[in-house]
Amino acid sequence: MQTFITENFLLQTEAARRLYFDHVQHLPIIDYHNHLSPEDIAENRKFKTITEVWLNGDHYKWRAMRANGIDEKLITGDADDYEKFKAWAATVPYTMRNPLYHWTHLELKHPFNVNELLNEESAEKIYNQCNELLQTKYSVPEILMYHKVELLCTTDNPTDDLKHHQQIAQSNSKLKVYPAFRPDIFLNFNERNEWLHQLQLLEQSTKSSINSPDDFLTALQSRIEYFHNNGCRLSDHGLEFMPLYSTGIKNYESIFSDLLQNKNVLQDDLDSLKAYVLFELCKLYYSKNWVQQFHLGAMRNNNSRLLKLLGRDAGTDSIGDYKQAGNLSVFLNELDKENKLAKTILYNLNPADNEVFATLAGNFNDGSVAGKIQWGSAWWFLDQKDGMEKQLNALSNMGLLSRFVGMITDSRSFLSFSRHDYFRRILCNLIGNEIENGELPSDFNWLGDVLTGISYRNAKEYFGWNIKLNT
Amino acid sequence: MQTFITENFLLQTEAARRLYFDHVQHLPIIDYHNHLSPEDIAENRKFKTITEVWLNGDHYKWRAMRANGIDEKLITGDADDYEKFKAWAATVPYTMRNPLYHWTHLELKHPFNVNELLNEESAEKIYNQCNELLQTKYSVPEILMYHKVELLCTTDNPTDDLKHHQQIAQSNSKLKVYPAFRPDIFLNFNERNEWLHQLQLLEQSTKSSINSPDDFLTALQSRIEYFHNNGCRLSDHGLEFMPLYSTGIKNYESIFSDLLQNKNVLQDDLDSLKAYVLFELCKLYYSKNWVQQFHLGAMRNNNSRLLKLLGRDAGTDSIGDYKQAGNLSVFLNELDKENKLAKTILYNLNPADNEVFATLAGNFNDGSVAGKIQWGSAWWFLDQKDGMEKQLNALSNMGLLSRFVGMITDSRSFLSFSRHDYFRRILCNLIGNEIENGELPSDFNWLGDVLTGISYRNAKEYFGWNIKLNT
Amino acid sequence: MQTFITENFLLQTEAARRLYFDHVQHLPIIDYHNHLSPEDIAENRKFKTITEVWLNGDHYKWRAMRANGIDEKLITGDADDYEKFKAWAATVPYTMRNPLYHWTHLELKHPFNVNELLNEESAEKIYNQCNELLQTKYSVPEILMYHKVELLCTTDNPTDDLKHHQQIAQSNSKLKVYPAFRPDIFLNFNERNEWLHQLQLLEQSTKSSINSPDDFLTALQSRIEYFHNNGCRLSDHGLEFMPLYSTGIKNYESIFSDLLQNKNVLQDDLDSLKAYVLFELCKLYYSKNWVQQFHLGAMRNNNSRLLKLLGRDAGTDSIGDYKQAGNLSVFLNELDKENKLAKTILYNLNPADNEVFATLAGNFNDGSVAGKIQWGSAWWFLDQKDGMEKQLNALSNMGLLSRFVGMITDSRSFLSFSRHDYFRRILCNLIGNEIENGELPSDFNWLGDVLTGISYRNAKEYFGWNIKLNT
């Protein structure tokens, strides 16, 4: 059966099609948040099979396969690449209406030009066709070029030496690849052994000895400088919820010292220290004119059995129902009071918090830059048509859609860039419908320009990547 | 005025109609969760009036009548059956857009073939017409046959002797009627007098003396065996939220002993005991290969005046805003760690929790059976077009709709089976729209089969009712 | 470019248009909750510029301008009226899809008959045109007459002398303007200085000395009587969430005494006192047959910098995620138990609570009056097409839409009455769509009458304003 991924996919009105084809279809991609491997880019990696680039590491697909009754051996186990692909292919029809179903066929269409539906019957043919193209035509840089990727930001541990980023910068590639600073593990005091281990790495990478919160922050600051010199302009934090920041004096030194000595520390004290360190980091981000990102609300690693077997990011995370508003407001307000509030992007995972986030962001715009506090694009489980439409609608109703910095893949796979096209189609469709309904004026030049902004230009202007690296 | 309940009701596209008429319209009904009276089935009950089968006991209608300014005398008071029916008929037009408005006219159409709108003017004629049919044609088994009900599960107290289920099993009826095990009252330590009373009944039904948690669990286990031998394959628990289960040692014996002696017990201790007993029950469900259901999030009996007057289920319950994710995740994870996690259906009442539940379920699928952890159908206040569509959409986006075990009536009335038809129309309409929009391939055989699964086959396969009873 | 605000704006079907034009378009307006200035009405205020009536005081617009990168000088600063208008005009195109975009053009159309889109280019012409009409034609009473405003309720401090209301009542105007009793500041013990100051004003206005909770309540009761004699039939309370009311004995006297002496008081004690005072007030409202309103869920004054600069209502409020259901249920139940529950309107700000509120209201209808407990119209951030549709749909599904008392402006500007028209169009469109879809019978007389109720008549009947004032 032929695919349903046609030229007009998701563009339900003439107005939507006009907006899409005349204005946004061919725009380059700025993907300012993802989990791609800089090494794969630097090394022009060629994948042997589509399983490598498409199934290994994609916990979205793993979850779907488990829900479909597939044995773990065929998901993350020791089955061979073709067996795994076939198990996925057999699952695909059962994912109808899940974003995986659309993504799958978009990603087979682009870049592989597969026009058939993937299922058990078509699996072998499609497997061979894609593998051949991966080996002959679509190495990593060629995939990126196919999708007109202009700039992307990876997500990196503060101790990363960024040598792959440097290698890319020194190459002739026009593609910009910048690191983003993600120090989650350094704030995750509850995973103490890992924290202590990372602290050692931080000492090594900064050639310093860390015995106090001050030492700790000095070391992190030095890494921020290093990242900045390598083109980094974004930080990112993943948290269940913002810890409660208090301006009162706390004995951070003794808490930190207890941590170092692997002593028991009260959860309240850990939370205070976390809020303090985070606050100090945010002031540093402000001083470098970075954009800070907060990803809030995931409840991670719920399944101990699979955590033990596979480690983190194994497809056993879900949406939390934490309280978000109060602490987040206090945190941003205290930064604003000190005139140290950097440009900020807030992402929520629970869609029940959409309106809380959409409106909270609006409290801290100060007129210094358009769209200073952003409510980020629909994230993870929400990264699908319904979720995007809800985010776009709530953002429209409670903020300024026209100042939105737009879509990101947040992906671990080089085949995910079709999600930008998916987003653009959905966006054009929303606006097109309202033009046809008479809820917006039918001014295609103006609205096409607004959509160009959301799809590409706003991000470019917001992040300020006029970067000359010392390379 | 003629009814709007036409053949094409809710089927807005040609594709929707094709799916409905060619694939799901005539499927039998498996209603695996309701509150019907097994006695009424066993005794082939004939109702004297439509008030008996339709208004007595239907707290949905009571609420609507109270909101409409109707005096309690005409709702649950000593007015006669016709007066009550007339008061309801006068309220019906005011329920426009409430599911009661659609249900009312669906249920008058099926089985009574009433094509008029119900209101004060048409009340008398419709009352007489329905009463005559109830007395001459539509006894309980005939209503069930009319709706092609193949199997249904009632909801039963562990101490129930299940004699009506046995009576039905021993009859010639092709209809399967199985009990479901619902031990809520045994976990509701806060209603102490009722708990102590039920404990006595449990002692009697198990011919045992209960002096400890062990005795208590042994007695419940014996009832589980008894239910199993009578065809039960499901349990059900109604809870505000899952209590926090901890693997640490707790002095359950002394808490239990204090309970027995009607002493004050700390709420924390009650919650621990509740979590412990529930956990042990769930391991038993696993051992019997049952499906366990959890109905979470109702805030019940809010109106003390009506509770005193009418008892529970009086139409004064509403949607709670309890935290759900954390405790529920811990509970399922601990069962999974012990490899004792039964097939599970999770129902939430607060639609703000839809995505929390949809994603949480996905953390514990282990590939052993397709759709092992289900997010249950839209429940109670959500059991209407909007609520169903939201559940179907969130399930689609965050899980596998195609593995969904589908609709239940959850009703106390034998006239509610039209809700399955309502659900099927809504489902076909959703899928039909997406075929016409080009969001799904127009493969009617495949999608018709998926809808057959959701409407009927998935439940049949999931529950495993290959039951030969010792009757 | 010509405006998109046509005659058929938002009316997408023939049925919607029929309902709107034949039934609700020309109905008068009852605006039972707003923040308009009674002085401006009494004094027949004429505005010098549209900036005065449209931008000064409108924190919705301020937020949008800050998000658009506009300097505070041009928002609330010392720029002149034209500069401010121009800055707003330049922002308007960036508000596309925000309710401000629709409101702006509706309000320019009515009463100013501006048919052009507002932007930087059209700013000067529109500014002059509106200013001229404001100075020559549209004084406050003429704006109200233009919009067929029949009755409106302002929001007033208990110590207000209501002289402007008296002045209006004594005038020849057919317009009814009644006060509403809003004692928020008297329950806001955490802003102690302001509370103590207001207490002095209360002592003055009641010529009493307040030394105990009893004195306090007696003084408030005397103001309730005064308000009642001036036509007040509504109270209103703005709260983050309902405090927990307990029937147990508390030492309210000593808490109150500590408050008076500016001593530290535990937050728990403040909350208890708040619940107690509120409960006693509600019993008084019941005794006067008033309607009590509760606006729940705003998280206010998040930005300390702007609070200091501009005071409250500066556009730095947002949607909170407080727990609402439990305490609210207890509070209403305790009033109901004492048979002292007044007619009540509950408003939530977090749309995630929509279904909680919609169902909670239904627990306390007692059949005494149709729609006794109302779930109020979409409020503040939710006062837009999406928010209204969600409220109307949830109300329909979980209550009786037909008994809804409908829309309010909740506005500080005399130009906001178009919101009633906006609401009516959205309402007609919803019902029209369902007639065309076959989800409602196509009985236009009946449904037109239902919409007339929601748009106008229900409020008139519900509030009971057969008021003869002693003037």
PDB file of C-alpha atoms in Angstrom, chain A residues 23-100:
ATOM      1  CA  HIS A  23       6.879  30.679   2.842  1.00  0.00           C
ATOM      2  CA  VAL A  24       8.232  27.949   5.063  1.00  0.00           C
ATOM      3  CA  GLN A  25       8.769  24.698   3.171  1.00  0.00           C
ATOM      4  CA  HIS A  26      12.301  25.425   2.094  1.00  0.00           C
ATOM      5  CA  LEU A  27      13.601  27.315   5.103  1.00  0.00           C
ATOM      6  CA  PRO A  28      16.795  25.993   6.677  1.00  0.00           C
ATOM      7  CA  ILE A  29      16.655  24.271  10.058  1.00  0.00           C
ATOM      8  CA  ILE A  30      18.036  25.627  13.303  1.00  0.00           C
ATOM      9  CA  ASP A  31      17.806  22.790  15.797  1.00  0.00           C
ATOM     10  CA  TYR A  32      18.855  24.415  19.046  1.00  0.00           C
ATOM     11  CA  HIS A  33      18.185  21.435  21.307  1.00  0.00           C
ATOM     12  CA  ASN A  34      18.921  17.815  20.584  1.00  0.00           C
ATOM     13  CA  HIS A  35      20.918  14.853  21.848  1.00  0.00           C
ATOM     14  CA  LEU A  36      22.881  14.066  18.704  1.00  0.00           C
ATOM     15  CA  SER A  37      26.411  12.741  18.827  1.00  0.00           C
ATOM     16  CA  PRO A  38      28.989  15.387  17.826  1.00  0.00           C
ATOM     17  CA  GLU A  39      31.393  12.530  17.214  1.00  0.00           C
ATOM     18  CA  ASP A  40      29.122  11.089  14.539  1.00  0.00           C
ATOM     19  CA  ILE A  41      29.077  14.474  12.827  1.00  0.00           C
ATOM     20  CA  ALA A  42      32.789  15.098  13.176  1.00  0.00           C
ATOM     21  CA  GLU A  43      33.609  11.630  11.873  1.00  0.00           C
ATOM     22  CA  ASN A  44      31.091  11.705   8.993  1.00  0.00           C
ATOM     23  CA  ARG A  45      29.653   8.513  10.353  1.00  0.00           C
ATOM     24  CA  LYS A  46      28.164   5.995   7.947  1.00  0.00           C
ATOM     25  CA  PHE A  47      25.565   3.630   9.402  1.00  0.00           C
ATOM     26  CA  LYS A  48      25.623  -0.023   8.430  1.00  0.00           C
ATOM     27  CA  THR A  49      21.909  -0.515   8.893  1.00  0.00           C
ATOM     28  CA  ILE A  50      18.817   1.542   9.513  1.00  0.00           C
ATOM     29  CA  THR A  51      18.523  -0.304  12.813  1.00  0.00           C
ATOM     30  CA  GLU A  52      21.680   1.468  13.971  1.00  0.00           C
ATOM     31  CA  VAL A  53      20.456   4.957  13.258  1.00  0.00           C
ATOM     32  CA  TRP A  54      16.763   4.403  13.841  1.00  0.00           C
ATOM     33  CA  LEU A  55      16.153   1.789  16.543  1.00  0.00           C
ATOM     34  CA  ASN A  56      19.265   1.661  18.703  1.00  0.00           C
ATOM     35  CA  GLY A  57      18.795   4.353  21.304  1.00  0.00           C
ATOM     36  CA  ASP A  58      15.219   5.282  20.370  1.00  0.00           C
ATOM     37  CA  HIS A  59      13.306   4.574  23.557  1.00  0.00           C
ATOM     38  CA  TYR A  60      10.081   5.888  22.024  1.00  0.00           C
ATOM     39  CA  LYS A  61      10.075   2.882  19.727  1.00  0.00           C
ATOM     40  CA  TRP A  62      11.117   0.557  22.564  1.00  0.00           C
ATOM     41  CA  ARG A  63       8.103   1.542  24.632  1.00  0.00           C
ATOM     42  CA  ALA A  64       5.775   0.962  21.703  1.00  0.00           C
ATOM     43  CA  MET A  65       7.244  -2.456  21.056  1.00  0.00           C
ATOM     44  CA  ARG A  66       6.907  -3.486  24.706  1.00  0.00           C
ATOM     45  CA  ALA A  67       3.292  -2.308  24.675  1.00  0.00           C
ATOM     46  CA  ASN A  68       2.812  -4.416  21.588  1.00  0.00           C
ATOM     47  CA  GLY A  69       3.953  -7.556  23.384  1.00  0.00           C
ATOM     48  CA  ILE A  70       7.383  -7.811  21.755  1.00  0.00           C
ATOM     49  CA  ASP A  71      10.089  -9.617  23.688  1.00  0.00           C
ATOM     50  CA  GLU A  72      12.961  -7.487  25.029  1.00  0.00           C
ATOM     51  CA  LYS A  73      15.452  -9.602  23.074  1.00  0.00           C
ATOM     52  CA  LEU A  74      14.057  -8.086  19.880  1.00  0.00           C
ATOM     53  CA  ILE A  75      14.044  -4.580  21.322  1.00  0.00           C
ATOM     54  CA  THR A  76      17.287  -4.021  23.204  1.00  0.00           C
ATOM     55  CA  GLY A  77      18.554  -7.576  23.389  1.00  0.00           C
ATOM     56  CA  ASP A  78      20.985  -9.611  21.350  1.00  0.00           C
ATOM     57  CA  ALA A  79      18.809 -10.184  18.308  1.00  0.00           C
ATOM     58  CA  ASP A  80      20.482  -9.098  15.090  1.00  0.00           C
ATOM     59  CA  ASP A  81      19.744  -5.848  13.325  1.00  0.00           C
ATOM     60  CA  TYR A  82      17.336  -7.344  10.839  1.00  0.00           C
ATOM     61  CA  GLU A  83      15.347  -9.222  13.467  1.00  0.00           C
ATOM     62  CA  LYS A  84      14.998  -6.004  15.425  1.00  0.00           C
ATOM     63  CA  PHE A  85      13.940  -4.078  12.371  1.00  0.00           C
ATOM     64  CA  LYS A  86      11.381  -6.709  11.523  1.00  0.00           C
ATOM     65  CA  ALA A  87       9.962  -6.654  15.048  1.00  0.00           C
ATOM     66  CA  TRP A  88       9.623  -2.895  14.742  1.00  0.00           C
ATOM     67  CA  ALA A  89       8.062  -3.181  11.293  1.00  0.00           C
ATOM     68  CA  ALA A  90       5.484  -5.603  12.695  1.00  0.00           C
ATOM     69  CA  THR A  91       4.684  -3.103  15.437  1.00  0.00           C
ATOM     70  CA  VAL A  92       4.287  -0.093  13.148  1.00  0.00           C
ATOM     71  CA  PRO A  93       0.670  -0.762  12.071  1.00  0.00           C
ATOM     72  CA  TYR A  94      -0.257  -1.014  15.754  1.00  0.00           C
ATOM     73  CA  THR A  95       1.092   2.507  16.269  1.00  0.00           C
ATOM     74  CA  MET A  96      -1.627   4.051  14.099  1.00  0.00           C
ATOM     75  CA  ARG A  97      -2.487   7.535  15.495  1.00  0.00           C
ATOM     76  CA  ASN A  98       0.693   7.581  17.578  1.00  0.00           C
ATOM     77  CA  PRO A  99       3.268  10.125  16.380  1.00  0.00           C
ATOM     78  CA  LEU A 100       5.549   7.155  15.703  1.00  0.00           C
TER      79      LEU A 100
END
